[in-house]
Amino acid sequence: MRNAKWKAATRAAFALTGVGALAAGMAMLLPGTASAGTTLGASATEKGRYFGTAVAANRLSDGAYTTILNREFNSVTPENEMKIDATEPQQGQFSYSSAERIVSHARSQGMSVRGHTLAWHSQQPGWMQNMSGSALRQAMLNHVTQVATHFRGQIVTWDVVNEAFADGSSGARRDSNLQRTGNDWIEAAFRAARAADPGAKLCYNDYNTDNWTHAKTQAVYNMVRDFKSRGVPIDCVGFQSHFNNDSPYVSNYRTTLSSFAALGVDVQVTELDIQGASATTYRSVVEDCLAVARCNGITVWGIRDSDSWRASQTPLLFNSNGSKKPAYDAVLAALNNGTTPTDPPTDPPTDPPTDPPTTPPPGQGGCTATVSVNQWTGGFVATVKVTAGSSAINGWTVGIALPSGATVTNAWNANRSGNTGSTSWTNVAYNGQVGAGQATEWGFQANGTAGTLSPACSAR
Ligand code: G2I
């Protein structure tokens, strides 16, 4: 029942091609009282989340595989089919058939799709491996633009950049041909992805970023904080969460998720698998995600153990003959017993402290709003920056008059009243408090032509 509703909502979201529409669909589904779902997808939906899996196109002809896929999951990530070597095997020649098999299967089942991945040092086709400097930078940006444009409206979330930080204690960027094109390659990729598919959520995705005390985790955190402060278009962070004996689950995982969420991004568990599939550990991961309001979904990296890239570690929820493992029961129970949190995240950052939020007195110095518009034929994205005046503010309202013919289709980081003509926007729970002289960004997508927008800001 719930699953059917999720699927209807997801189809509506596809029709509107909007993340905001999907979020609205999910919000409508948030129940006042919990009821126990009987599948991972249905139970996650009860909690306003999705439950996904990596899918390999060549397994879609395996009936046992698709039976579990269609029954249990409401989000899919192509395991390899959207990687650079798969989608642009020769420079300028794009190949989408395997990826499209997965997307069309997902659409037929009302599942959403996470795109993985637009820019990565690994799985580059030979032609790209041999490039460097500005030619490589240009080729990378063209790849991002072409692929995100091709799938525009069909991908709820893109992993824009994957695995760009080094392992170990350096906290440095990973050395790669992409990194050697200049440190700004990551933000350049995000800007290109936003321009190509303004309705998709854009994620940075990495592994070994689960432990809050690790240098790599802190380095990614600092990058995301910097991106948010400078308006680089990043919406979410993916935690791959490949847990094994060398890189085990740690109890500060929840702190990691909530600390990133407090930066104003969504967080997602994107490639979960656990060596030995401990039911206790799987349950902890689910509970941690449910405890963080902005953790909007979990994806396991394959369905049956035999489908896993680490099959010998039997890390998944179904065994090789398709039976549910104890870890499956633990995940389902955790999804059914978890609580729906309210913003802001319950677990603020502990170590190291990062600008802990304080409640400022009511703002006396008002606020200003500025807007930048990315217009294309028939639609636009408006990014609005709210800046507090000479004192901190506790909340903001921005009025924007839209020209006739302009209709809002989705929005992020703001609550909306009205979608044509006079529109009014207020802060969401996590971005109302803005320090003196500090700024927060939100935005919306609309059909039509923006013209000149003149936002008016008032503060609380
Ligand atoms: O390595 C695990 C994951 C780490 N995070 C990023 C993910 O994209 C990555 O997924 C794995 C896939 O599960 C593997 O299936 O990425 C590997 C490398 O892209 C994938 O392995 C590749 C093999 O290297 C290829 O030889 C093979 O042709 O899978 C391909 C398709 O089976």
Short mmCIF file of C-alpha atoms and ligand atoms in Angstrom, two decimals:
data_model
loop_
_atom_site.label_atom_id
_atom_site.label_comp_id
_atom_site.label_asym_id
_atom_site.label_seq_id
_atom_site.Cartn_x
_atom_site.Cartn_y
_atom_site.Cartn_z
CA MET A 1 0.00 0.00 0.00
CA ARG A 2 2.64 2.48 1.10
CA ASN A 3 4.95 1.16 -1.56
CA ALA A 4 2.30 1.81 -4.16
CA LYS A 5 1.96 5.35 -2.88
CA TRP A 6 5.73 5.84 -3.00
CA LYS A 7 5.74 4.63 -6.56
CA ALA A 8 2.91 6.98 -7.49
CA ALA A 9 4.72 9.85 -5.82
CA THR A 10 7.95 8.95 -7.54
CA ARG A 11 6.23 8.79 -10.91
CA ALA A 12 4.78 12.23 -10.28
CA ALA A 13 8.27 13.43 -9.44
CA PHE A 14 9.59 12.06 -12.70
CA ALA A 15 6.78 13.80 -14.52
CA LEU A 16 7.75 17.09 -12.94
CA THR A 17 11.45 16.27 -13.29
CA GLY A 18 12.03 17.83 -9.92
CA VAL A 19 13.80 16.98 -6.72
CA GLY A 20 11.50 19.36 -4.92
CA ALA A 21 8.49 17.54 -6.26
CA LEU A 22 9.96 14.28 -5.04
CA ALA A 23 10.64 15.81 -1.65
CA ALA A 24 7.07 17.07 -1.56
CA GLY A 25 5.84 13.60 -2.44
CA MET A 26 7.90 12.13 0.34
CA ALA A 27 6.74 14.76 2.80
CA MET A 28 3.12 13.91 2.03
CA LEU A 29 3.91 10.32 2.88
CA LEU A 30 5.42 11.05 6.27
CA PRO A 31 3.01 9.32 8.59
CA GLY A 32 1.70 10.63 11.86
CA THR A 33 1.84 7.16 13.30
CA ALA A 34 4.22 4.41 12.34
CA SER A 35 2.97 1.26 10.74
CA ALA A 36 5.16 -1.69 9.96
CA GLY A 37 6.10 -2.10 6.33
CA THR A 38 6.96 -5.52 5.00
CA THR A 39 9.66 -4.57 2.50
CA LEU A 40 12.75 -2.39 2.76
CA GLY A 41 11.40 0.20 0.36
CA ALA A 42 7.97 0.43 1.97
CA SER A 43 9.39 0.65 5.46
CA ALA A 44 11.95 3.28 4.49
CA THR A 45 9.17 5.28 2.84
CA GLU A 46 7.27 5.21 6.13
CA LYS A 47 10.23 7.11 7.53
CA GLY A 48 10.48 9.53 4.62
CA ARG A 49 13.54 7.75 3.21
CA TYR A 50 14.32 5.58 0.22
CA PHE A 51 16.00 2.17 0.30
CA GLY A 52 18.08 1.44 -2.76
CA THR A 53 20.52 -1.00 -4.27
CA ALA A 54 23.25 -1.01 -6.88
CA VAL A 55 22.00 -2.70 -10.03
CA ALA A 56 23.98 -4.30 -12.85
CA ALA A 57 22.27 -4.11 -16.25
CA ASN A 58 23.34 -7.61 -17.22
CA ARG A 59 21.54 -9.09 -14.22
CA LEU A 60 18.15 -7.65 -15.14
CA SER A 61 17.48 -10.78 -17.19
CA ASP A 62 17.87 -12.92 -14.04
CA GLY A 63 14.34 -13.45 -12.78
CA ALA A 64 15.34 -14.24 -9.21
CA TYR A 65 17.33 -11.00 -9.12
CA THR A 66 14.58 -8.77 -10.51
CA THR A 67 11.97 -10.37 -8.27
CA ILE A 68 13.89 -9.21 -5.19
CA LEU A 69 14.79 -5.88 -6.78
CA ASN A 70 11.18 -5.03 -7.65
CA ARG A 71 9.79 -6.22 -4.34
CA GLU A 72 12.27 -4.65 -1.92
CA PHE A 73 13.86 -1.50 -3.36
CA ASN A 74 12.61 1.90 -4.50
CA SER A 75 15.89 3.46 -5.62
CA VAL A 76 18.63 2.11 -7.87
CA THR A 77 22.21 3.10 -8.62
CA PRO A 78 23.77 1.72 -11.79
CA GLU A 79 26.80 -0.16 -10.46
CA ASN A 80 29.05 0.51 -13.46
CA GLU A 81 26.89 1.65 -16.39
CA MET A 82 27.11 5.42 -15.85
CA LYS A 83 30.85 5.52 -15.22
CA ILE A 84 33.04 7.45 -17.62
CA ASP A 85 34.40 4.40 -19.44
CA ALA A 86 30.87 3.13 -19.99
CA THR A 87 29.27 6.38 -21.15
CA GLU A 88 32.09 7.93 -23.24
CA PRO A 89 34.25 5.02 -24.42
CA GLN A 90 35.69 7.13 -27.27
CA GLN A 91 36.08 10.85 -26.84
CA GLY A 92 32.92 12.59 -27.99
CA GLN A 93 31.10 9.29 -28.63
CA PHE A 94 28.56 8.60 -25.95
CA SER A 95 27.09 5.23 -25.18
CA TYR A 96 24.03 5.06 -22.97
CA SER A 97 22.31 1.77 -23.75
CA SER A 98 23.27 -0.16 -20.58
CA ALA A 99 22.52 2.82 -18.35
CA GLU A 100 19.21 3.34 -20.11
CA ARG A 101 18.22 -0.28 -19.49
CA ILE A 102 18.53 0.37 -15.78
CA VAL A 103 16.80 3.76 -15.91
CA SER A 104 13.91 2.38 -17.89
CA HIS A 105 13.55 -0.61 -15.55
CA ALA A 106 13.53 1.77 -12.61
CA ARG A 107 10.95 4.02 -14.20
CA SER A 108 8.70 1.10 -15.04
CA GLN A 109 8.79 0.15 -11.36
CA GLY A 110 8.45 3.68 -9.98
CA MET A 111 11.96 3.59 -8.53
CA SER A 112 14.17 6.65 -8.40
CA VAL A 113 17.70 6.62 -9.83
CA ARG A 114 21.00 7.78 -8.30
CA GLY A 115 23.49 8.57 -11.04
CA HIS A 116 27.02 7.30 -10.43
CA THR A 117 29.38 8.94 -11.31
CA LEU A 118 30.27 11.92 -13.51
CA ALA A 119 33.89 12.65 -12.57
CA TRP A 120 36.30 10.12 -11.08
CA HIS A 121 39.99 9.30 -11.26
CA SER A 122 39.11 5.64 -11.81
CA GLN A 123 37.30 3.77 -14.60
CA GLN A 124 38.41 6.41 -17.08
CA PRO A 125 38.46 5.32 -20.72
CA GLY A 126 41.92 5.05 -22.25
CA TRP A 127 41.64 8.33 -24.13
CA MET A 128 40.99 10.23 -20.90
CA GLN A 129 43.72 8.46 -18.94
CA ASN A 130 46.19 9.81 -21.46
CA MET A 131 45.07 13.43 -21.15
CA SER A 132 46.23 16.21 -18.87
CA GLY A 133 46.01 19.94 -18.27
CA SER A 134 43.41 22.14 -19.89
CA ALA A 135 42.51 19.53 -22.52
CA LEU A 136 41.58 17.08 -19.76
CA ARG A 137 39.73 19.77 -17.78
CA GLN A 138 37.71 20.61 -20.87
CA ALA A 139 37.04 16.95 -21.65
CA MET A 140 35.92 16.30 -18.08
CA LEU A 141 33.54 19.27 -18.09
CA ASN A 142 32.17 18.25 -21.46
CA HIS A 143 31.59 14.74 -20.12
CA VAL A 144 29.75 16.06 -17.07
CA THR A 145 27.63 18.35 -19.24
CA GLN A 146 26.79 15.76 -21.88
CA VAL A 147 25.88 12.94 -19.50
CA ALA A 148 23.93 15.07 -17.03
CA THR A 149 22.08 16.70 -19.94
CA HIS A 150 21.28 13.34 -21.51
CA PHE A 151 19.67 12.05 -18.32
CA ARG A 152 18.21 15.38 -17.26
CA GLY A 153 14.97 14.94 -15.36
CA GLN A 154 15.53 11.22 -14.80
CA ILE A 155 18.16 11.30 -12.07
CA VAL A 156 17.13 12.38 -8.58
CA THR A 157 20.72 12.53 -7.30
CA TRP A 158 24.05 12.56 -9.11
CA ASP A 159 27.34 11.52 -7.60
CA VAL A 160 29.12 14.37 -9.38
CA VAL A 161 32.59 13.69 -8.06
CA ASN A 162 33.73 10.39 -6.58
CA GLU A 163 36.67 9.58 -4.29
CA ALA A 164 38.75 12.74 -4.71
CA PHE A 165 40.55 12.58 -1.35
CA ALA A 166 43.60 10.55 -0.35
CA ASP A 167 43.48 7.79 2.25
CA GLY A 168 45.64 8.01 5.35
CA SER A 169 46.41 10.91 7.61
CA SER A 170 47.35 13.62 5.11
CA GLY A 171 43.90 15.08 4.60
CA ALA A 172 45.08 15.91 1.09
CA ARG A 173 43.40 15.56 -2.24
CA ARG A 174 44.11 12.29 -4.03
CA ASP A 175 46.74 12.74 -6.70
CA SER A 176 45.18 12.09 -10.10
CA ASN A 177 45.19 13.48 -13.61
CA LEU A 178 42.01 15.40 -12.71
CA GLN A 179 43.53 16.85 -9.54
CA ARG A 180 46.58 17.96 -11.53
CA THR A 181 44.32 20.12 -13.72
CA GLY A 182 43.93 22.41 -10.69
CA ASN A 183 42.40 22.27 -7.23
CA ASP A 184 39.16 23.82 -8.48
CA TRP A 185 38.31 20.83 -10.67
CA ILE A 186 35.73 19.58 -8.18
CA GLU A 187 33.76 22.80 -7.97
CA ALA A 188 33.99 23.20 -11.74
CA ALA A 189 32.39 19.77 -12.12
CA PHE A 190 29.59 20.70 -9.70
CA ARG A 191 28.85 23.94 -11.54
CA ALA A 192 28.71 22.11 -14.87
CA ALA A 193 26.38 19.48 -13.44
CA ARG A 194 24.04 22.11 -11.97
CA ALA A 195 23.86 23.93 -15.29
CA ALA A 196 23.14 20.69 -17.15
CA ASP A 197 20.48 19.29 -14.81
CA PRO A 198 19.28 21.96 -12.40
CA GLY A 199 16.67 19.64 -10.89
CA ALA A 200 19.10 16.95 -9.72
CA LYS A 201 20.63 16.88 -6.26
CA LEU A 202 24.38 16.99 -6.57
CA CYS A 203 26.50 14.84 -4.25
CA TYR A 204 30.15 14.41 -3.41
CA ASN A 205 30.71 10.68 -2.75
CA ASP A 206 33.60 8.93 -1.00
CA TYR A 207 34.70 5.95 1.13
CA ASN A 208 36.59 5.83 4.44
CA THR A 209 34.79 9.00 5.43
CA ASP A 210 32.63 7.29 8.06
CA ASN A 211 34.85 7.82 11.10
CA TRP A 212 34.46 11.41 12.30
CA THR A 213 38.00 11.53 13.70
CA HIS A 214 39.71 10.46 10.47
CA ALA A 215 41.71 13.05 8.55
CA LYS A 216 39.96 12.11 5.31
CA THR A 217 36.54 12.70 6.86
CA GLN A 218 37.63 16.08 8.18
CA ALA A 219 39.15 17.04 4.84
CA VAL A 220 35.90 16.30 2.99
CA TYR A 221 33.96 18.14 5.70
CA ASN A 222 36.15 21.21 5.26
CA MET A 223 35.69 21.11 1.50
CA VAL A 224 31.89 20.93 1.84
CA ARG A 225 31.88 23.75 4.39
CA ASP A 226 33.98 25.85 2.03
CA PHE A 227 31.69 25.01 -0.91
CA LYS A 228 28.59 25.98 1.05
CA SER A 229 30.16 29.25 2.18
CA ARG A 230 31.11 30.19 -1.38
CA GLY A 231 27.89 29.06 -3.03
CA VAL A 232 29.36 26.14 -4.97
CA PRO A 233 26.26 24.11 -5.90
CA ILE A 234 26.54 21.02 -3.69
CA ASP A 235 23.39 19.47 -2.19
CA CYS A 236 24.52 16.27 -0.57
CA VAL A 237 27.35 14.03 0.55
CA GLY A 238 27.41 10.30 -0.09
CA PHE A 239 29.04 7.97 2.42
CA GLN A 240 29.88 4.77 0.60
CA SER A 241 30.20 2.83 3.85
CA HIS A 242 31.99 -0.29 2.65
CA PHE A 243 32.63 -1.69 6.10
CA ASN A 244 35.13 -4.49 6.62
CA ASN A 245 37.73 -5.64 9.10
CA ASP A 246 40.22 -2.99 7.93
CA SER A 247 37.65 -0.23 7.83
CA PRO A 248 34.99 -1.12 10.39
CA TYR A 249 31.78 0.62 11.35
CA VAL A 250 32.43 3.01 14.24
CA SER A 251 29.98 4.37 16.76
CA ASN A 252 30.75 7.98 15.82
CA TYR A 253 29.23 7.34 12.37
CA ARG A 254 26.07 9.12 13.50
CA THR A 255 28.14 12.13 14.52
CA THR A 256 29.71 12.13 11.08
CA LEU A 257 26.32 12.08 9.34
CA SER A 258 24.83 14.76 11.58
CA SER A 259 27.90 16.99 11.38
CA PHE A 260 27.81 17.04 7.59
CA ALA A 261 24.03 17.55 7.64
CA ALA A 262 24.53 20.57 9.90
CA LEU A 263 26.46 22.20 7.05
CA GLY A 264 23.19 22.37 5.12
CA VAL A 265 23.58 19.34 2.87
CA ASP A 266 21.66 16.09 2.70
CA VAL A 267 23.57 12.94 3.57
CA GLN A 268 23.06 9.53 2.01
CA VAL A 269 24.51 6.09 2.66
CA THR A 270 25.42 5.22 -0.91
CA GLU A 271 27.22 1.87 -1.19
CA LEU A 272 26.59 0.00 2.02
CA ASP A 273 28.02 -3.46 2.51
CA ILE A 274 29.43 -5.02 5.67
CA GLN A 275 31.91 -7.88 5.74
CA GLY A 276 30.10 -10.84 7.29
CA ALA A 277 26.81 -8.87 7.28
CA SER A 278 26.55 -8.50 11.04
CA ALA A 279 22.87 -7.90 11.83
CA THR A 280 23.86 -5.64 14.70
CA THR A 281 26.04 -3.46 12.51
CA TYR A 282 23.44 -3.21 9.76
CA ARG A 283 20.89 -2.20 12.37
CA SER A 284 23.22 0.49 13.74
CA VAL A 285 23.73 1.99 10.30
CA VAL A 286 19.97 2.21 9.73
CA GLU A 287 19.38 3.68 13.18
CA ASP A 288 22.09 6.26 12.59
CA CYS A 289 20.53 7.36 9.32
CA LEU A 290 17.06 7.54 10.86
CA ALA A 291 18.43 9.67 13.69
CA VAL A 292 19.64 12.36 11.28
CA ALA A 293 16.83 14.32 9.68
CA ARG A 294 18.79 15.02 6.52
CA CYS A 295 19.88 11.41 5.97
CA ASN A 296 17.45 10.72 3.16
CA GLY A 297 18.24 7.21 2.11
CA ILE A 298 20.38 4.10 2.16
CA THR A 299 21.68 2.15 -0.82
CA VAL A 300 23.23 -1.29 -0.44
CA TRP A 301 25.90 -2.20 -2.98
CA GLY A 302 24.17 -5.18 -4.53
CA ILE A 303 21.29 -7.52 -3.79
CA ARG A 304 22.59 -11.06 -3.15
CA ASP A 305 26.04 -11.96 -1.84
CA SER A 306 26.77 -13.44 -5.26
CA ASP A 307 26.10 -10.01 -6.83
CA SER A 308 28.66 -8.25 -4.61
CA TRP A 309 32.02 -6.90 -5.74
CA ARG A 310 33.25 -8.57 -2.54
CA ALA A 311 31.21 -11.78 -2.81
CA SER A 312 33.62 -13.77 -0.64
CA GLN A 313 32.91 -11.42 2.27
CA THR A 314 29.15 -12.23 2.07
CA PRO A 315 28.39 -8.59 2.90
CA LEU A 316 24.80 -8.14 1.69
CA LEU A 317 21.22 -8.68 2.88
CA PHE A 318 20.33 -11.69 0.73
CA ASN A 319 22.35 -14.87 0.37
CA SER A 320 23.31 -16.24 -3.00
CA ASN A 321 20.10 -18.22 -3.40
CA GLY A 322 18.05 -15.09 -2.75
CA SER A 323 16.97 -15.86 0.83
CA LYS A 324 16.79 -13.09 3.40
CA LYS A 325 19.67 -13.11 5.87
CA PRO A 326 19.47 -12.11 9.55
CA ALA A 327 20.87 -8.72 8.50
CA TYR A 328 17.77 -8.23 6.33
CA ASP A 329 15.48 -8.83 9.31
CA ALA A 330 17.54 -6.42 11.40
CA VAL A 331 17.35 -3.68 8.77
CA LEU A 332 13.62 -4.11 8.31
CA ALA A 333 13.03 -4.04 12.06
CA ALA A 334 15.18 -0.94 12.45
CA LEU A 335 13.26 0.80 9.67
CA ASN A 336 9.96 -0.12 11.30
CA ASN A 337 10.92 0.87 14.84
CA GLY A 338 12.93 3.97 14.10
CA THR A 339 11.59 7.37 14.87
CA THR A 340 11.01 10.23 12.47
CA PRO A 341 13.26 13.03 13.70
CA THR A 342 12.68 16.71 13.44
CA ASP A 343 15.22 19.19 12.17
CA PRO A 344 17.80 20.19 13.20
CA PRO A 345 19.83 16.97 13.49
CA THR A 346 19.80 15.61 17.03
CA ASP A 347 23.53 15.00 17.25
CA PRO A 348 25.53 18.18 16.77
CA PRO A 349 29.22 17.87 15.94
CA THR A 350 31.39 17.04 18.89
CA ASP A 351 34.96 16.64 17.80
CA PRO A 352 36.34 18.97 16.60
CA PRO A 353 33.84 21.74 17.35
CA THR A 354 32.77 23.57 14.24
CA ASP A 355 31.07 26.90 14.79
CA PRO A 356 28.42 25.54 17.17
CA PRO A 357 25.03 27.08 16.48
CA THR A 358 23.91 29.59 19.09
CA THR A 359 20.53 31.24 19.31
CA PRO A 360 21.06 34.90 18.54
CA PRO A 361 18.69 37.61 19.78
CA PRO A 362 16.07 38.78 17.31
CA GLY A 363 17.70 40.42 14.32
CA GLN A 364 17.74 44.21 14.48
CA GLY A 365 19.84 44.77 11.41
CA GLY A 366 17.47 43.14 8.92
CA CYS A 367 18.61 41.17 5.92
CA THR A 368 19.18 41.56 2.22
CA ALA A 369 18.52 39.08 -0.57
CA THR A 370 20.21 38.84 -3.95
CA VAL A 371 19.36 36.47 -6.74
CA SER A 372 21.32 34.94 -9.59
CA VAL A 373 19.50 33.30 -12.47
CA ASN A 374 20.53 30.50 -14.78
CA GLN A 375 18.08 30.79 -17.69
CA TRP A 376 17.62 28.32 -20.51
CA THR A 377 14.91 28.10 -23.15
CA GLY A 378 11.70 27.51 -21.26
CA GLY A 379 12.99 27.49 -17.70
CA PHE A 380 15.42 28.77 -15.15
CA VAL A 381 17.04 28.18 -11.80
CA ALA A 382 17.19 31.05 -9.33
CA THR A 383 19.79 30.90 -6.58
CA VAL A 384 18.96 33.30 -3.78
CA LYS A 385 21.42 34.48 -1.17
CA VAL A 386 20.08 35.86 2.12
CA THR A 387 22.61 37.94 4.02
CA ALA A 388 22.03 39.07 7.60
CA GLY A 389 22.65 42.75 8.34
CA SER A 390 24.52 44.14 11.29
CA SER A 391 23.07 41.62 13.73
CA ALA A 392 22.29 37.92 13.64
CA ILE A 393 18.81 36.83 12.58
CA ASN A 394 16.57 33.97 13.73
CA GLY A 395 14.62 33.57 10.52
CA TRP A 396 13.92 35.21 7.19
CA THR A 397 11.16 35.74 4.66
CA VAL A 398 11.85 36.67 1.06
CA GLY A 399 9.20 37.95 -1.31
CA ILE A 400 9.77 37.52 -5.04
CA ALA A 401 7.38 38.67 -7.75
CA LEU A 402 7.55 36.31 -10.73
CA PRO A 403 6.67 37.56 -14.20
CA SER A 404 3.60 36.08 -15.85
CA GLY A 405 4.28 32.69 -17.39
CA ALA A 406 6.86 31.75 -14.75
CA THR A 407 5.80 28.82 -12.54
CA VAL A 408 7.91 27.29 -9.78
CA THR A 409 8.36 23.53 -10.17
CA ASN A 410 10.65 22.78 -7.26
CA ALA A 411 12.73 24.41 -4.58
CA TRP A 412 15.45 23.63 -2.09
CA ASN A 413 16.43 24.93 1.33
CA ALA A 414 13.31 27.11 1.67
CA ASN A 415 9.57 26.80 2.33
CA ARG A 416 7.40 28.21 -0.42
CA SER A 417 4.05 29.93 -0.53
CA GLY A 418 2.71 30.47 -4.05
CA ASN A 419 4.27 29.28 -7.29
CA THR A 420 3.24 32.08 -9.66
CA GLY A 421 3.00 35.85 -9.31
CA SER A 422 3.80 36.98 -5.77
CA THR A 423 5.74 34.21 -4.08
CA SER A 424 6.88 34.18 -0.49
CA TRP A 425 9.74 32.09 0.88
CA THR A 426 10.80 31.38 4.44
CA ASN A 427 13.73 29.59 5.98
CA VAL A 428 13.64 25.89 6.76
CA ALA A 429 14.62 24.65 10.21
CA TYR A 430 18.34 24.50 9.61
CA ASN A 431 19.03 27.80 7.81
CA GLY A 432 16.99 30.41 9.67
CA GLN A 433 19.77 31.41 12.03
CA VAL A 434 22.30 33.51 10.17
CA GLY A 435 25.10 35.38 11.91
CA ALA A 436 25.68 39.10 11.44
CA GLY A 437 27.01 39.66 7.93
CA GLN A 438 26.77 35.92 7.17
CA ALA A 439 24.77 34.43 4.32
CA THR A 440 22.75 31.34 3.45
CA GLU A 441 21.69 30.15 0.02
CA TRP A 442 18.52 28.54 -1.26
CA GLY A 443 16.90 28.29 -4.64
CA PHE A 444 14.12 27.23 -6.90
CA GLN A 445 13.51 26.02 -10.41
CA ALA A 446 10.73 27.39 -12.58
CA ASN A 447 9.26 27.15 -16.04
CA GLY A 448 9.17 30.31 -18.12
CA THR A 449 11.42 33.33 -18.19
CA ALA A 450 12.82 34.97 -15.09
CA GLY A 451 13.43 38.47 -16.39
CA THR A 452 14.76 40.69 -13.63
CA LEU A 453 13.88 39.40 -10.17
CA SER A 454 13.90 41.78 -7.21
CA PRO A 455 13.80 39.84 -3.95
CA ALA A 456 12.76 41.63 -0.75
CA CYS A 457 14.06 40.25 2.56
CA SER A 458 12.67 40.65 6.06
CA ALA A 459 14.23 39.17 9.18
CA ARG A 460 13.01 37.77 12.49
O1 G2I B 1 34.86 -0.79 -5.62
C1 G2I B 1 33.60 -0.73 -5.00
C2 G2I B 1 32.94 0.59 -5.27
C3 G2I B 1 33.70 1.73 -4.61
N1 G2I B 1 33.05 2.99 -4.80
C4 G2I B 1 32.76 3.34 -6.18
C5 G2I B 1 32.03 2.22 -6.88
O2 G2I B 1 31.84 2.56 -8.24
C6 G2I B 1 32.76 0.91 -6.75
O3 G2I B 1 32.01 -0.08 -7.45
C7 G2I B 1 32.76 -1.09 -8.06
C8 G2I B 1 31.81 -2.07 -8.72
O4 G2I B 1 31.06 -2.70 -7.73
C9 G2I B 1 32.62 -3.11 -9.49
O5 G2I B 1 31.74 -3.92 -10.25
O6 G2I B 1 33.59 -0.48 -9.03
C10 G2I B 1 34.45 -1.41 -9.67
C11 G2I B 1 35.38 -0.65 -10.57
O7 G2I B 1 34.69 0.28 -11.35
C12 G2I B 1 33.62 -2.44 -10.43
O8 G2I B 1 34.47 -3.42 -10.96
C13 G2I B 1 34.49 -3.51 -12.34
C14 G2I B 1 35.71 -4.29 -12.73
O9 G2I B 1 36.86 -3.55 -12.31
C15 G2I B 1 35.75 -4.44 -14.22
O10 G2I B 1 36.85 -5.23 -14.57
C16 G2I B 1 34.47 -5.06 -14.70
O11 G2I B 1 34.45 -5.08 -16.12
O12 G2I B 1 33.33 -4.19 -12.79
C17 G2I B 1 33.26 -4.25 -14.19
C18 G2I B 1 31.94 -4.83 -14.59
O13 G2I B 1 31.73 -6.08 -13.99
#
